[in-house]
Amino acid sequence: MKVAVLISGLLRTYKKSFPTFKKFVIDENPHISFDFYLSPWDLTHTRADRVQEKTSLSDKDFEDLVHTYTPKKINVLEYEKHRADILNDTQNKGIYEILKKRIPSYGENFIWNSHFMAHQGMLLNYQHFVDSGGLDEGYDLIMKTRFDLNYSKVLSGNIDPDIINCCKPVGGQMLNNLIAISKPELMEKYFQTYSSLTSEGWVLKNTNVYFPECLVREHLNVNGVKYDHSIDPCTIIR
């Protein structure tokens, strides 16, 4: 079995995260071949709350990242360029104003980083995967994830290739968009859904829908795809 692992976002705590991926995902599944497709931002850290810290990705950071993952493909994304593109888009400005009123306690940085930049990074990561010929590699599954997770046994035999497999919520927390796994055809629809959910119409009509996994709770159907919480919970390493 072959699995493409698509990882995007800020590097943050990847050096702590990857050992848990190796232990609970790679080592637990010796019959699976994993290929990594990475799309990190060119900043290693930008806090998602009211305080913002920016540290540029250095040559040493890049070398360490490649040494850690040995990626099949890597595409470093320009954070400020894409942020400017988002800021200059009229529809995005409309969505931002809606979210700012709806969740004022989250702060501007959280909304931009966790909603717009996270969405953009995932979509660019998938597009890079497609442009790199990833869909021609014969992968059985595609796994979308991020650089700062403390992994559990996410491929412990509960993966149904005919649905979008998502992480179970931790305790009473809200649904999360930490991991999604399915066959390539459904993951293509998953990323198409991401594009739909970033539209102003969706945000206006569906108060709590910010990412596809929310469709489980809201009982909505987009692109004819079923979602289920079949993956054991993972947590974020701060």
mmCIF file of C-alpha atoms in Angstrom:
data_model
loop_
_atom_site.group_PDB
_atom_site.id
_atom_site.type_symbol
_atom_site.label_atom_id
_atom_site.label_comp_id
_atom_site.label_asym_id
_atom_site.label_seq_id
_atom_site.Cartn_x
_atom_site.Cartn_y
_atom_site.Cartn_z
ATOM 1 C CA MET A 1 0.000 0.000 0.000
ATOM 2 C CA LYS A 2 1.166 3.527 -0.829
ATOM 3 C CA VAL A 3 0.116 6.649 1.062
ATOM 4 C CA ALA A 4 0.830 10.249 0.070
ATOM 5 C CA VAL A 5 1.191 12.481 3.134
ATOM 6 C CA LEU A 6 0.435 16.134 2.351
ATOM 7 C CA ILE A 7 1.662 18.533 5.048
ATOM 8 C CA SER A 8 1.252 22.294 4.972
ATOM 9 C CA GLY A 9 1.423 25.241 7.337
ATOM 10 C CA LEU A 10 3.932 26.751 9.732
ATOM 11 C CA LEU A 11 6.759 24.444 10.819
ATOM 12 C CA ARG A 12 6.385 25.304 14.498
ATOM 13 C CA THR A 13 7.018 22.087 16.482
ATOM 14 C CA TYR A 14 7.656 19.631 13.649
ATOM 15 C CA LYS A 15 10.837 18.317 15.329
ATOM 16 C CA LYS A 16 8.693 17.113 18.230
ATOM 17 C CA SER A 17 5.835 16.059 15.988
ATOM 18 C CA PHE A 18 7.643 13.857 13.482
ATOM 19 C CA PRO A 19 8.906 11.292 16.066
ATOM 20 C CA THR A 20 5.273 10.640 17.058
ATOM 21 C CA PHE A 21 4.354 10.212 13.375
ATOM 22 C CA LYS A 22 7.202 7.761 12.931
ATOM 23 C CA LYS A 23 6.278 5.781 16.053
ATOM 24 C CA PHE A 24 2.511 5.606 15.651
ATOM 25 C CA VAL A 25 2.074 5.795 11.877
ATOM 26 C CA ILE A 26 5.202 4.604 10.035
ATOM 27 C CA ASP A 27 6.506 1.988 12.482
ATOM 28 C CA GLU A 28 3.004 0.651 13.187
ATOM 29 C CA ASN A 29 2.427 0.068 9.479
ATOM 30 C CA PRO A 30 5.515 -1.588 7.956
ATOM 31 C CA HIS A 31 3.385 -2.754 5.001
ATOM 32 C CA ILE A 32 2.735 0.851 3.934
ATOM 33 C CA SER A 33 5.063 3.072 1.903
ATOM 34 C CA PHE A 34 4.797 6.766 2.812
ATOM 35 C CA ASP A 35 5.737 9.655 0.521
ATOM 36 C CA PHE A 36 5.806 13.199 1.918
ATOM 37 C CA TYR A 37 4.705 16.253 -0.043
ATOM 38 C CA LEU A 38 5.550 19.343 1.995
ATOM 39 C CA SER A 39 4.414 22.944 1.574
ATOM 40 C CA PRO A 40 5.730 24.920 4.556
ATOM 41 C CA TRP A 41 5.418 28.676 4.814
ATOM 42 C CA ASP A 42 8.707 30.547 4.635
ATOM 43 C CA LEU A 43 8.168 31.576 8.266
ATOM 44 C CA THR A 44 8.862 28.998 10.944
ATOM 45 C CA HIS A 45 6.476 30.469 13.478
ATOM 46 C CA THR A 46 3.613 32.955 13.567
ATOM 47 C CA ARG A 47 1.463 32.860 16.665
ATOM 48 C CA ALA A 48 -2.263 32.579 16.106
ATOM 49 C CA ASP A 49 -3.355 34.804 18.979
ATOM 50 C CA ARG A 50 -3.093 38.554 19.483
ATOM 51 C CA VAL A 51 0.703 38.512 19.621
ATOM 52 C CA GLN A 52 2.549 37.788 16.406
ATOM 53 C CA GLU A 53 6.101 36.495 16.108
ATOM 54 C CA LYS A 54 7.729 35.993 12.724
ATOM 55 C CA THR A 55 10.898 34.004 12.172
ATOM 56 C CA SER A 56 12.090 33.502 8.605
ATOM 57 C CA LEU A 57 12.877 30.015 7.347
ATOM 58 C CA SER A 58 16.675 29.732 7.255
ATOM 59 C CA ASP A 59 18.844 27.470 5.102
ATOM 60 C CA LYS A 60 19.505 25.400 8.228
ATOM 61 C CA ASP A 61 15.754 25.080 8.873
ATOM 62 C CA PHE A 62 15.277 23.860 5.310
ATOM 63 C CA GLU A 63 18.117 21.345 5.596
ATOM 64 C CA ASP A 64 16.722 20.039 8.892
ATOM 65 C CA LEU A 65 13.251 19.726 7.393
ATOM 66 C CA VAL A 66 14.522 17.734 4.417
ATOM 67 C CA HIS A 67 16.636 15.540 6.701
ATOM 68 C CA THR A 68 13.641 14.848 8.941
ATOM 69 C CA TYR A 69 11.040 13.969 6.306
ATOM 70 C CA THR A 70 13.101 13.048 3.222
ATOM 71 C CA PRO A 71 10.201 14.432 1.162
ATOM 72 C CA LYS A 72 9.358 13.334 -2.339
ATOM 73 C CA LYS A 73 8.500 16.954 -3.136
ATOM 74 C CA ILE A 74 8.813 20.201 -1.214
ATOM 75 C CA ASN A 75 7.471 23.629 -2.085
ATOM 76 C CA VAL A 76 8.175 26.553 0.252
ATOM 77 C CA LEU A 77 5.328 29.091 0.201
ATOM 78 C CA GLU A 78 5.802 32.848 0.570
ATOM 79 C CA TYR A 79 3.689 33.811 3.582
ATOM 80 C CA GLU A 80 3.602 37.581 3.078
ATOM 81 C CA LYS A 81 2.929 37.317 -0.667
ATOM 82 C CA HIS A 82 -0.058 35.028 -0.230
ATOM 83 C CA ARG A 83 -1.313 37.001 2.757
ATOM 84 C CA ALA A 84 -1.241 40.156 0.621
ATOM 85 C CA ASP A 85 -3.142 38.367 -2.161
ATOM 86 C CA ILE A 86 -5.802 37.325 0.363
ATOM 87 C CA LEU A 87 -6.005 40.788 1.896
ATOM 88 C CA ASN A 88 -6.510 42.357 -1.542
ATOM 89 C CA ASP A 89 -9.375 40.041 -2.439
ATOM 90 C CA THR A 90 -12.760 41.715 -1.936
ATOM 91 C CA GLN A 91 -14.555 38.477 -1.073
ATOM 92 C CA ASN A 92 -11.968 37.587 1.554
ATOM 93 C CA LYS A 93 -12.348 41.015 3.122
ATOM 94 C CA GLY A 94 -16.084 40.365 3.359
ATOM 95 C CA ILE A 95 -15.515 36.985 5.014
ATOM 96 C CA TYR A 96 -13.036 38.530 7.439
ATOM 97 C CA GLU A 97 -15.547 41.165 8.548
ATOM 98 C CA ILE A 98 -18.154 38.439 9.134
ATOM 99 C CA LEU A 99 -15.770 36.317 11.208
ATOM 100 C CA LYS A 100 -14.487 39.311 13.173
ATOM 101 C CA LYS A 101 -18.033 40.105 14.298
ATOM 102 C CA ARG A 102 -18.886 36.467 14.963
ATOM 103 C CA ILE A 103 -15.765 35.566 16.949
ATOM 104 C CA PRO A 104 -14.322 38.889 18.199
ATOM 105 C CA SER A 105 -12.461 37.288 21.110
ATOM 106 C CA TYR A 106 -10.220 35.344 18.706
ATOM 107 C CA GLY A 107 -8.380 38.424 17.453
ATOM 108 C CA GLU A 108 -7.271 39.455 13.977
ATOM 109 C CA ASN A 109 -4.151 37.261 13.820
ATOM 110 C CA PHE A 110 -6.062 34.126 14.782
ATOM 111 C CA ILE A 111 -8.679 34.698 12.083
ATOM 112 C CA TRP A 112 -6.083 35.360 9.371
ATOM 113 C CA ASN A 113 -3.735 32.542 10.351
ATOM 114 C CA SER A 114 -6.242 29.857 11.331
ATOM 115 C CA HIS A 115 -8.862 30.541 8.677
ATOM 116 C CA PHE A 116 -7.398 32.178 5.590
ATOM 117 C CA MET A 117 -3.715 31.189 5.705
ATOM 118 C CA ALA A 118 -4.406 27.621 6.851
ATOM 119 C CA HIS A 119 -6.952 27.148 4.061
ATOM 120 C CA GLN A 120 -4.640 28.705 1.502
ATOM 121 C CA GLY A 121 -1.694 26.559 2.578
ATOM 122 C CA MET A 122 -3.696 23.336 2.298
ATOM 123 C CA LEU A 123 -5.031 24.224 -1.140
ATOM 124 C CA LEU A 124 -1.589 25.235 -2.421
ATOM 125 C CA ASN A 125 -0.126 22.038 -0.978
ATOM 126 C CA TYR A 126 -2.679 19.912 -2.821
ATOM 127 C CA GLN A 127 -2.193 21.873 -6.040
ATOM 128 C CA HIS A 128 1.566 21.312 -5.782
ATOM 129 C CA PHE A 129 0.916 17.601 -5.253
ATOM 130 C CA VAL A 130 -1.216 17.503 -8.414
ATOM 131 C CA ASP A 131 1.226 19.601 -10.447
ATOM 132 C CA SER A 132 4.069 17.315 -9.338
ATOM 133 C CA GLY A 133 2.314 14.301 -10.831
ATOM 134 C CA GLY A 134 1.170 12.925 -7.483
ATOM 135 C CA LEU A 135 -2.118 11.626 -8.855
ATOM 136 C CA ASP A 136 -0.164 9.460 -11.310
ATOM 137 C CA GLU A 137 1.863 7.739 -8.587
ATOM 138 C CA GLY A 138 -0.783 5.125 -7.798
ATOM 139 C CA TYR A 139 -1.407 6.078 -4.160
ATOM 140 C CA ASP A 140 -4.045 4.089 -2.331
ATOM 141 C CA LEU A 141 -4.679 6.867 0.178
ATOM 142 C CA ILE A 142 -3.950 10.559 0.574
ATOM 143 C CA MET A 143 -3.467 11.929 4.075
ATOM 144 C CA LYS A 144 -3.742 15.655 4.782
ATOM 145 C CA THR A 145 -2.116 16.821 7.992
ATOM 146 C CA ARG A 146 0.052 19.543 9.594
ATOM 147 C CA PHE A 147 3.498 20.029 11.139
ATOM 148 C CA ASP A 148 2.614 20.329 14.837
ATOM 149 C CA LEU A 149 0.589 17.239 15.783
ATOM 150 C CA ASN A 150 1.134 14.689 18.519
ATOM 151 C CA TYR A 151 0.014 11.604 16.598
ATOM 152 C CA SER A 152 -1.945 8.571 17.723
ATOM 153 C CA LYS A 153 -2.446 5.355 15.759
ATOM 154 C CA VAL A 154 -4.255 7.127 12.931
ATOM 155 C CA LEU A 155 -3.939 4.163 10.552
ATOM 156 C CA SER A 156 -4.918 1.467 13.037
ATOM 157 C CA GLY A 157 -7.265 -0.382 10.686
ATOM 158 C CA ASN A 158 -10.317 1.863 10.963
ATOM 159 C CA ILE A 159 -9.721 3.700 7.696
ATOM 160 C CA ASP A 160 -12.592 3.399 5.222
ATOM 161 C CA PRO A 161 -11.380 4.498 1.763
ATOM 162 C CA ASP A 162 -14.955 5.303 0.713
ATOM 163 C CA ILE A 163 -15.411 8.137 3.215
ATOM 164 C CA ILE A 164 -13.377 11.100 4.472
ATOM 165 C CA ASN A 165 -11.811 9.859 7.707
ATOM 166 C CA CYS A 166 -11.413 12.652 10.271
ATOM 167 C CA CYS A 167 -10.054 12.969 13.805
ATOM 168 C CA LYS A 168 -12.452 12.434 16.686
ATOM 169 C CA PRO A 169 -12.918 15.549 18.846
ATOM 170 C CA VAL A 170 -10.819 15.578 22.025
ATOM 171 C CA GLY A 171 -13.145 15.585 25.031
ATOM 172 C CA GLY A 172 -15.788 18.250 24.626
ATOM 173 C CA GLN A 173 -13.782 20.372 22.249
ATOM 174 C CA MET A 174 -15.021 21.553 18.885
ATOM 175 C CA LEU A 175 -14.469 19.553 15.747
ATOM 176 C CA ASN A 176 -11.042 19.956 14.227
ATOM 177 C CA ASN A 177 -9.417 19.884 10.825
ATOM 178 C CA LEU A 178 -6.179 18.244 11.931
ATOM 179 C CA ILE A 179 -6.180 15.167 9.680
ATOM 180 C CA ALA A 180 -8.203 13.861 6.750
ATOM 181 C CA ILE A 181 -7.547 10.540 5.008
ATOM 182 C CA SER A 182 -9.232 8.861 2.054
ATOM 183 C CA LYS A 183 -8.665 7.560 -1.448
ATOM 184 C CA PRO A 184 -7.457 10.076 -4.052
ATOM 185 C CA GLU A 185 -10.844 10.552 -5.709
ATOM 186 C CA LEU A 186 -12.487 11.600 -2.452
ATOM 187 C CA MET A 187 -9.582 13.725 -1.284
ATOM 188 C CA GLU A 188 -9.880 15.681 -4.522
ATOM 189 C CA LYS A 189 -13.492 16.409 -3.560
ATOM 190 C CA TYR A 190 -12.334 17.237 -0.037
ATOM 191 C CA PHE A 191 -10.086 20.007 -1.320
ATOM 192 C CA GLN A 192 -12.822 21.187 -3.680
ATOM 193 C CA THR A 193 -15.033 21.471 -0.601
ATOM 194 C CA TYR A 194 -12.383 23.610 1.074
ATOM 195 C CA SER A 195 -12.662 26.003 -1.845
ATOM 196 C CA SER A 196 -16.458 26.089 -1.453
ATOM 197 C CA LEU A 197 -16.302 26.733 2.273
ATOM 198 C CA THR A 198 -14.059 29.757 1.874
ATOM 199 C CA SER A 199 -16.730 31.567 -0.121
ATOM 200 C CA GLU A 200 -18.636 34.413 1.488
ATOM 201 C CA GLY A 201 -21.949 32.711 0.735
ATOM 202 C CA TRP A 202 -21.019 29.637 2.754
ATOM 203 C CA VAL A 203 -19.793 31.661 5.718
ATOM 204 C CA LEU A 204 -22.985 33.727 5.721
ATOM 205 C CA LYS A 205 -25.365 30.764 5.454
ATOM 206 C CA ASN A 206 -23.561 28.304 7.722
ATOM 207 C CA THR A 207 -22.485 29.906 10.959
ATOM 208 C CA ASN A 208 -20.170 27.179 12.214
ATOM 209 C CA VAL A 209 -18.757 25.811 8.973
ATOM 210 C CA TYR A 210 -15.120 26.828 8.520
ATOM 211 C CA PHE A 211 -13.632 23.563 7.268
ATOM 212 C CA PRO A 212 -15.017 20.347 5.711
ATOM 213 C CA GLU A 213 -14.959 18.322 8.935
ATOM 214 C CA CYS A 214 -17.676 20.632 10.282
ATOM 215 C CA LEU A 215 -20.002 19.018 7.755
ATOM 216 C CA VAL A 216 -20.221 16.027 10.108
ATOM 217 C CA ARG A 217 -21.774 18.138 12.829
ATOM 218 C CA GLU A 218 -23.871 20.338 10.562
ATOM 219 C CA HIS A 219 -25.276 17.363 8.582
ATOM 220 C CA LEU A 220 -24.472 19.116 5.337
ATOM 221 C CA ASN A 221 -23.560 17.399 2.111
ATOM 222 C CA VAL A 222 -21.103 18.950 -0.329
ATOM 223 C CA ASN A 223 -19.859 17.138 -3.436
ATOM 224 C CA GLY A 224 -21.648 13.961 -2.319
ATOM 225 C CA VAL A 225 -18.947 12.999 0.194
ATOM 226 C CA LYS A 226 -19.504 11.304 3.551
ATOM 227 C CA TYR A 227 -17.358 12.239 6.557
ATOM 228 C CA ASP A 228 -16.810 10.226 9.736
ATOM 229 C CA HIS A 229 -14.748 10.515 12.923
ATOM 230 C CA SER A 230 -12.844 7.278 12.480
ATOM 231 C CA ILE A 231 -9.372 8.476 13.535
ATOM 232 C CA ASP A 232 -8.268 8.474 17.170
ATOM 233 C CA PRO A 233 -7.795 11.990 18.570
ATOM 234 C CA CYS A 234 -4.541 13.848 17.994
ATOM 235 C CA THR A 235 -3.418 16.906 19.884
ATOM 236 C CA ILE A 236 -1.381 19.952 18.889
ATOM 237 C CA ILE A 237 2.161 20.291 20.211
ATOM 238 C CA ARG A 238 2.656 23.892 21.298
#
